[in-house]
XYZ file of C-alpha atoms in Angstrom:
493
model
C -6.392 4.732 34.298
C -3.062 4.804 32.400
C -1.042 7.429 31.284
C -0.723 8.494 27.452
C 2.084 6.443 26.028
C 4.581 9.011 25.487
C 3.852 10.021 29.279
C 3.789 6.582 30.649
C 7.024 4.943 28.870
C 9.894 6.774 30.114
C 12.317 8.434 27.862
C 15.388 7.032 27.649
C 19.206 8.865 26.916
C 19.272 7.111 23.728
C 16.204 8.062 22.399
C 17.739 11.783 21.984
C 19.623 11.005 19.019
C 19.224 13.948 15.965
C 17.086 13.539 13.881
C 19.279 12.829 10.861
C 16.473 12.897 8.057
C 14.080 16.030 9.375
C 10.061 16.333 7.553
C 10.540 12.804 5.904
C 7.555 10.695 6.957
C 9.220 7.591 9.285
C 5.752 5.469 7.887
C 4.496 5.019 4.836
C 2.485 2.384 3.018
C 4.254 1.555 -0.020
C 3.277 -0.302 -3.518
C 5.530 -1.542 -6.082
C 6.525 1.165 -8.888
C 8.496 -0.752 -11.675
C 9.264 3.156 -12.659
C 11.583 4.308 -9.891
C 14.957 2.885 -9.273
C 14.240 1.056 -6.513
C 10.753 -0.477 -7.672
C 8.764 0.702 -4.547
C 6.732 4.228 -4.846
C 7.371 6.358 -1.689
C 10.300 4.317 0.036
C 11.942 7.293 1.516
C 15.701 8.580 1.816
C 18.105 6.193 1.103
C 19.629 4.421 3.724
C 23.083 5.409 5.859
C 25.437 2.920 5.160
C 27.637 2.016 8.237
C 30.383 -0.159 7.650
C 31.795 -0.839 11.176
C 32.757 -4.177 12.327
C 29.709 -5.922 13.907
C 29.225 -6.056 17.498
C 30.725 -9.236 19.257
C 28.102 -12.253 18.791
C 27.275 -14.523 20.812
C 27.854 -17.775 19.611
C 29.091 -21.501 20.835
C 26.132 -22.581 22.811
C 24.508 -24.593 20.169
C 27.952 -26.293 19.332
C 28.834 -26.845 22.822
C 25.367 -28.179 23.955
C 25.551 -30.949 20.681
C 28.411 -31.903 21.398
C 27.460 -32.355 25.534
C 24.273 -34.344 24.141
C 26.642 -36.985 21.863
C 28.781 -37.410 24.396
C 25.801 -38.826 27.041
C 25.082 -40.617 23.629
C 28.175 -42.129 23.242
C 28.281 -42.974 27.289
C 24.933 -44.670 26.792
C 25.970 -46.933 24.098
C 29.678 -47.574 26.170
C 27.485 -49.126 28.593
C 26.417 -51.748 26.147
C 29.697 -51.773 24.908
C 31.900 -52.441 28.332
C 29.538 -55.420 29.486
C 29.378 -57.272 26.502
C 32.075 -59.621 26.203
C 34.202 -60.671 22.831
C 32.253 -63.066 20.660
C 29.283 -62.908 22.517
C 27.599 -62.161 19.089
C 28.113 -65.619 17.244
C 24.120 -65.931 15.520
C 21.586 -63.554 14.194
C 19.712 -64.481 17.201
C 22.327 -62.759 19.215
C 22.533 -60.155 16.752
C 18.964 -58.976 17.248
C 19.430 -58.840 20.660
C 22.077 -56.912 20.666
C 20.390 -54.470 18.300
C 17.439 -54.471 20.741
C 19.728 -53.346 23.902
C 21.745 -50.932 22.133
C 18.471 -49.426 20.928
C 16.474 -49.520 24.134
C 19.720 -47.859 25.628
C 20.180 -44.866 23.247
C 15.938 -44.376 23.688
C 16.039 -44.264 27.052
C 18.762 -41.806 26.724
C 16.810 -39.352 23.880
C 13.998 -39.548 26.657
C 15.501 -38.054 29.260
C 17.156 -35.608 26.998
C 13.557 -34.909 25.883
C 12.355 -34.228 29.261
C 15.521 -32.329 30.334
C 15.003 -29.829 27.043
C 10.805 -29.125 27.766
C 11.672 -28.272 31.994
C 11.422 -24.865 31.166
C 14.211 -23.985 33.252
C 15.333 -20.707 32.794
C 18.936 -21.203 32.571
C 19.112 -23.600 29.690
C 16.201 -21.568 27.790
C 18.861 -18.298 28.342
C 21.727 -21.117 27.500
C 20.144 -22.000 23.782
C 16.767 -20.245 22.926
C 13.124 -21.221 23.282
C 13.127 -22.335 19.744
C 16.118 -24.352 19.107
C 14.924 -26.179 22.229
C 11.555 -26.818 20.744
C 12.779 -27.912 17.353
C 15.909 -30.063 18.523
C 12.498 -31.586 21.226
C 10.777 -31.936 17.750
C 13.357 -33.816 16.043
C 14.228 -36.095 19.065
C 10.695 -36.630 19.354
C 10.241 -38.163 16.376
C 13.739 -40.321 16.381
C 12.192 -41.533 19.854
C 9.287 -43.330 18.390
C 11.758 -45.005 15.787
C 14.541 -45.844 18.281
C 11.230 -47.536 20.823
C 9.927 -48.969 17.547
C 12.778 -50.530 16.998
C 13.795 -51.835 20.406
C 10.216 -53.678 20.179
C 10.857 -55.433 17.224
C 14.227 -56.426 17.750
C 13.722 -57.700 20.792
C 10.880 -59.577 20.323
C 12.410 -61.309 17.100
C 15.451 -62.219 19.035
C 13.847 -64.089 21.509
C 11.245 -65.958 19.324
C 14.171 -66.966 17.436
C 16.505 -68.469 20.369
C 12.682 -69.751 21.445
C 11.725 -71.219 18.337
C 8.467 -69.732 18.520
C 6.534 -67.420 16.591
C 7.078 -63.360 16.443
C 3.366 -62.714 17.992
C 3.719 -65.291 20.303
C 6.145 -64.382 21.950
C 5.656 -60.836 21.944
C 2.577 -61.717 23.490
C 4.499 -64.086 26.565
C 6.810 -61.394 27.407
C 4.126 -59.105 27.701
C 2.232 -61.102 29.956
C 4.865 -62.986 32.286
C 7.894 -60.431 31.973
C 8.321 -58.078 35.288
C 7.031 -54.087 34.188
C 6.047 -55.003 30.154
C 2.180 -54.014 30.895
C 3.841 -50.805 31.785
C 6.255 -50.596 29.205
C 4.117 -51.287 26.838
C 1.552 -48.667 28.148
C 4.021 -46.271 27.695
C 4.984 -47.298 24.192
C 1.490 -46.926 23.094
C 1.377 -43.247 24.775
C 4.627 -42.155 22.912
C 3.257 -42.940 19.912
C -0.170 -41.331 20.709
C 1.909 -38.714 21.704
C 3.580 -38.516 18.465
C 0.380 -38.848 16.084
C -1.097 -36.133 17.808
C 2.069 -33.941 17.268
C 1.988 -33.904 13.485
C 1.396 -30.284 12.622
C -1.734 -31.605 10.626
C -3.352 -33.141 13.537
C -2.367 -30.564 15.632
C -3.559 -28.156 14.305
C -6.904 -29.606 14.426
C -7.308 -30.262 18.111
C -7.783 -27.545 20.499
C -4.526 -25.843 22.575
C -5.327 -26.858 25.837
C -6.540 -30.629 24.940
C -3.068 -31.326 23.178
C -1.197 -29.694 25.956
C -3.030 -31.721 28.282
C -2.236 -34.928 26.272
C 1.343 -34.340 26.055
C 1.749 -34.176 29.873
C 1.350 -38.261 29.972
C 4.930 -37.854 28.787
C 5.500 -37.850 32.379
C 3.906 -41.259 32.756
C 6.172 -42.056 29.443
C 8.721 -41.634 31.985
C 8.100 -43.692 34.930
C 6.459 -46.396 33.450
C 9.584 -46.641 30.743
C 12.593 -46.001 33.262
C 11.068 -49.123 35.829
C 11.050 -51.178 32.612
C 14.924 -50.518 32.352
C 15.886 -51.208 35.749
C 13.481 -54.709 35.919
C 14.574 -55.474 32.890
C 17.430 -53.628 31.476
C 20.896 -56.386 31.228
C 23.121 -53.165 30.513
C 21.812 -50.751 33.592
C 23.981 -52.881 36.208
C 27.909 -52.245 36.591
C 29.670 -49.347 38.543
C 30.141 -46.808 36.271
C 25.964 -47.280 34.805
C 24.901 -47.443 38.567
C 25.855 -43.926 38.592
C 25.301 -42.683 35.403
C 21.779 -42.991 34.835
C 20.128 -42.403 38.284
C 22.860 -39.216 37.647
C 20.941 -38.526 34.226
C 17.297 -39.227 36.284
C 18.091 -37.166 39.101
C 19.100 -34.332 36.714
C 16.608 -34.105 34.292
C 14.174 -34.348 37.191
C 15.478 -31.675 39.106
C 15.141 -29.328 36.211
C 11.471 -30.545 35.590
C 10.744 -29.446 39.751
C 12.645 -26.629 39.414
C 11.420 -25.312 35.574
C 8.118 -26.297 36.052
C 7.662 -25.609 39.820
C 10.263 -23.682 41.913
C 11.054 -20.739 39.158
C 6.880 -19.905 38.751
C 6.155 -20.436 42.467
C 8.743 -17.477 42.591
C 7.790 -15.317 40.015
C 3.789 -15.026 40.827
C 4.313 -14.726 44.889
C 6.991 -12.115 43.945
C 4.948 -10.104 41.520
C 1.713 -10.823 41.892
C -0.026 -10.175 38.367
C -2.917 -9.273 37.587
C -4.987 -7.268 35.043
C -5.085 -3.678 34.622
C -7.154 -2.804 31.708
C -7.907 -4.558 28.102
C -7.613 -2.136 25.709
C -8.884 -2.675 21.812
C -6.332 -2.623 18.753
C -8.354 -2.991 16.077
C -10.081 -5.582 14.356
C -10.306 -8.656 16.351
C -6.848 -7.327 18.213
C -6.551 -6.046 22.128
C -3.807 -5.721 24.487
C -4.036 -6.854 28.254
C -1.969 -4.366 30.466
C -0.656 -6.627 33.581
C -0.072 -4.814 36.787
C 2.045 -6.748 39.013
C 4.398 -5.789 42.225
C 8.398 -4.983 41.811
C 8.378 -5.013 38.090
C 11.335 -3.229 37.780
C 13.279 -6.686 38.879
C 11.243 -8.925 35.693
C 14.562 -10.642 34.158
C 11.995 -10.267 30.617
C 13.429 -8.941 27.673
C 11.601 -6.982 24.887
C 10.940 -9.441 22.483
C 10.413 -12.787 24.574
C 7.059 -14.452 25.945
C 5.820 -15.229 28.581
C 2.955 -17.989 29.826
C -0.238 -16.653 30.932
C -2.630 -18.151 32.695
C -5.580 -16.008 33.192
C -8.630 -16.793 36.456
C -11.604 -16.406 34.603
C -14.206 -18.962 34.944
C -12.993 -20.722 32.428
C -9.628 -19.435 31.847
C -8.012 -20.829 35.012
C -7.084 -23.844 33.329
C -5.800 -23.029 30.450
C -1.746 -21.379 30.126
C -1.112 -19.756 26.725
C 2.091 -18.170 25.264
C 1.499 -15.017 24.477
C 4.664 -12.517 23.837
C 5.198 -8.786 25.811
C 3.899 -6.271 22.614
C 6.018 -3.341 24.452
C 9.260 -3.456 26.212
C 9.074 -4.188 30.091
C 8.863 -1.336 32.248
C 8.332 -0.698 35.686
C 4.600 0.043 35.927
C 3.300 -2.700 33.524
C 3.389 -5.363 31.285
C 1.378 -5.261 28.003
C 0.481 -8.501 25.737
C -1.241 -8.575 22.691
C -4.125 -10.570 21.193
C -5.445 -11.617 18.378
C -8.663 -13.706 19.004
C -8.864 -16.802 17.047
C -10.746 -19.195 19.547
C -13.266 -19.134 21.998
C -10.349 -18.938 24.590
C -8.894 -15.902 23.592
C -11.711 -14.060 22.403
C -13.222 -14.296 25.956
C -10.142 -12.913 27.411
C -11.448 -9.053 25.706
C -14.105 -9.274 28.663
C -11.637 -9.835 31.672
C -12.322 -7.224 34.293
C -9.377 -5.211 35.989
C -8.110 -7.340 38.720
C -8.530 -10.869 37.147
C -6.011 -12.693 38.341
C -3.269 -13.653 36.542
C -0.730 -16.661 36.763
C 2.857 -16.242 34.782
C 5.591 -18.242 33.770
C 8.632 -17.215 31.618
C 10.279 -15.518 30.111
C 11.367 -17.345 27.702
C 12.841 -16.941 24.352
C 16.231 -15.101 22.661
C 13.972 -12.816 20.263
C 16.376 -10.298 22.033
C 18.140 -7.138 20.887
C 21.121 -8.695 23.080
C 21.487 -10.933 20.233
C 22.315 -9.146 17.333
C 25.719 -9.700 15.774
C 25.622 -6.582 13.540
C 25.353 -2.693 13.757
C 21.880 -2.494 12.143
C 18.718 -4.416 11.985
C 15.477 -4.893 9.955
C 12.473 -6.457 11.776
C 9.812 -8.187 9.492
C 6.396 -8.764 11.160
C 2.961 -10.240 9.570
C -0.257 -10.595 11.307
C -0.246 -10.403 15.617
C 3.449 -11.327 14.848
C 3.958 -7.066 15.161
C 3.633 -7.639 18.816
C 7.184 -8.653 19.440
C 8.567 -6.576 16.712
C 6.850 -3.416 18.282
C 8.757 -4.482 21.778
C 12.473 -4.679 20.188
C 12.024 -1.562 17.911
C 12.439 0.233 21.892
C 15.703 -1.829 22.110
C 16.895 -1.342 18.349
C 20.068 1.017 17.505
C 19.172 3.661 14.647
C 18.598 3.106 11.056
C 16.377 -0.374 11.647
C 14.397 -0.544 9.184
C 10.663 -2.373 10.162
C 8.438 -3.889 7.287
C 5.174 -4.743 8.703
C 2.657 -7.387 5.980
C -0.993 -6.906 6.544
C -3.946 -7.441 3.939
C -5.327 -4.228 4.856
C -4.944 -1.084 6.629
C -7.234 -1.305 9.154
C -5.260 -4.492 10.357
C -2.467 -2.537 10.933
C -1.993 -1.991 14.214
C 0.120 -0.019 16.678
C 0.696 2.211 14.047
C 0.918 4.940 16.199
C 3.456 3.913 18.391
C 5.673 2.195 15.811
C 6.197 5.653 13.751
C 6.476 7.648 16.983
C 9.334 5.222 18.086
C 10.484 5.461 14.539
C 10.764 9.042 15.710
C 12.635 8.579 18.308
C 14.931 5.973 17.372
C 15.870 7.204 14.146
C 14.390 4.180 12.412
C 11.724 3.728 9.733
C 8.501 1.950 9.263
C 7.348 0.104 5.824
C 3.923 -1.243 6.006
C 3.390 -3.746 2.791
C -0.684 -4.167 2.686
C -3.033 -6.259 0.310
C -3.485 -9.217 -0.481
C -1.111 -11.752 -1.439
C -1.493 -11.077 -5.358
C -1.598 -7.848 -5.371
C 1.819 -6.422 -6.909
C 3.527 -4.328 -4.077
C 2.875 -7.910 -1.434
C 3.694 -10.207 -4.607
C 7.307 -8.188 -5.022
C 8.207 -8.515 -1.117
C 9.808 -11.530 -0.596
C 11.784 -11.402 -3.927
C 15.579 -10.983 -4.134
C 14.732 -7.149 -6.031
C 11.862 -6.206 -3.860
C 13.774 -6.777 -0.862
C 17.153 -5.341 -1.915
C 15.024 -2.279 -3.379
C 13.543 -1.556 0.353
C 16.573 -2.663 2.339
C 19.885 -2.138 -0.054
C 21.883 -3.337 2.711
C 20.068 -6.572 3.795
C 22.853 -8.895 4.073
C 24.546 -5.955 6.369
C 22.212 -6.329 9.032
C 20.507 -8.463 11.404
C 16.834 -9.162 10.552
C 14.292 -10.541 13.559
C 11.069 -12.678 11.616
C 7.923 -13.192 13.396
C 4.810 -14.056 11.889
C 2.779 -17.123 10.176
C 4.495 -19.710 8.996
C 4.078 -18.824 5.428
C 5.666 -15.395 5.282
C 8.493 -15.975 7.988
C 9.641 -19.330 5.328
C 9.371 -17.010 2.594
C 11.418 -14.382 3.731
C 14.339 -16.646 5.079
C 14.243 -18.207 1.606
C 14.195 -14.712 0.136
C 17.156 -13.467 2.632
C 19.247 -16.689 1.885
C 19.159 -15.967 -1.917
C 20.446 -12.652 -0.826
C 23.489 -14.286 0.941
C 22.575 -13.096 4.964
C 24.181 -15.987 6.906
C 21.731 -17.662 9.327
C 24.171 -16.422 12.194
C 22.068 -12.867 11.737
C 18.711 -14.720 11.225
C 16.868 -14.461 14.382
C 13.823 -16.706 13.699
C 10.665 -16.560 16.342
C 7.643 -18.148 14.494
C 4.649 -18.969 16.043
C 4.276 -22.031 17.034
C 1.477 -24.290 18.954
């Protein structure tokens, strides 16, 4: 159904590079060799050094985003400050009430920001990056639970002291008599439950579909929590507050509607994705080729991922993130899947013509984020998918390190070495169990320097299981590779 890889992929001008090391294998399975100066056997020719200044870096986006966040946070606290008269806090009860109101205001603001960050609106993804948004979302999620808990404790305790009643009795009275308190109690319970199931140890034991469905109840938390704020918020009124909170709410709702509804609908109406073919790549690994209309206009880059929903008998309600395993082109898209559960295993049985719903593309794990002239790509397991795609967009002299447990787990080997030949790049396979000498040596300072002597003058892209990524990052920092040169796309749930 498809042409061969070489015929199908257009040969770009920048692939026509002179072969600087003609006759040298572009891909070697390496083993430790202490007698060799590099510490490795068959590591190939020395890499030509190039100390030209780095390309222009994309910077400042994260800093500006953080400054905007704290500016909004300060504004939400200022609403309490401006509405509170001097000398109003004269006793412990008043202090408890003040702390409760401040934590409530900050918690409401953080909840809005939480949903804004996960709205999947494309400009925010491009500006900050999906990985940073997810990391901040998790950190703020923990902060939100703490803030809401503190709000409940301080407010109830302050009212109990004022009414000279017990804390439990006062809490029950507030729930049953104050407006919208039942909704606020439900919202608090949902928030705590979502926080608990987001703990990595618990989350890993749940089916992704169930976890994701429960996580969507965060929208209900927003509705119930905002209703409580409007009904009970002592500091939501006033000339400025009457503008700030509705404007913030409108921004978040608009982003959610645009990112979760408008953009996906437009993407799928425009491209009409469907399965073209499913091809076995290796043990428990297969590639899904996606056909569609106007693929040349799809705003995707090598290294990015999309969320895919396949309209099969049990798959239409499930959406999973899979990276593109080849650079986008005008004729097909490819994603490569390692079967790790019932749903992913059934994807290998899909028939051509199966309809597909996609969202994205997402992520900043792209060649456009490079800050140096050369690159190092490190992959483990199914993390080879975005790394394989990235190699198409990388400059000459790129090095790929591919970690696998067994030789039969290496996928795309022929493609990787063909690309390496075209791009004047190098592929180094480190194969074996974690206790074998070669794999043990890989993520040590001497081991990595033996493979990549100029590692601190390269951008480093990592994708693989968390253990591999964490070990690599630790070693790279020992070798003084700046964080600005590290590009991480670890497996996320």
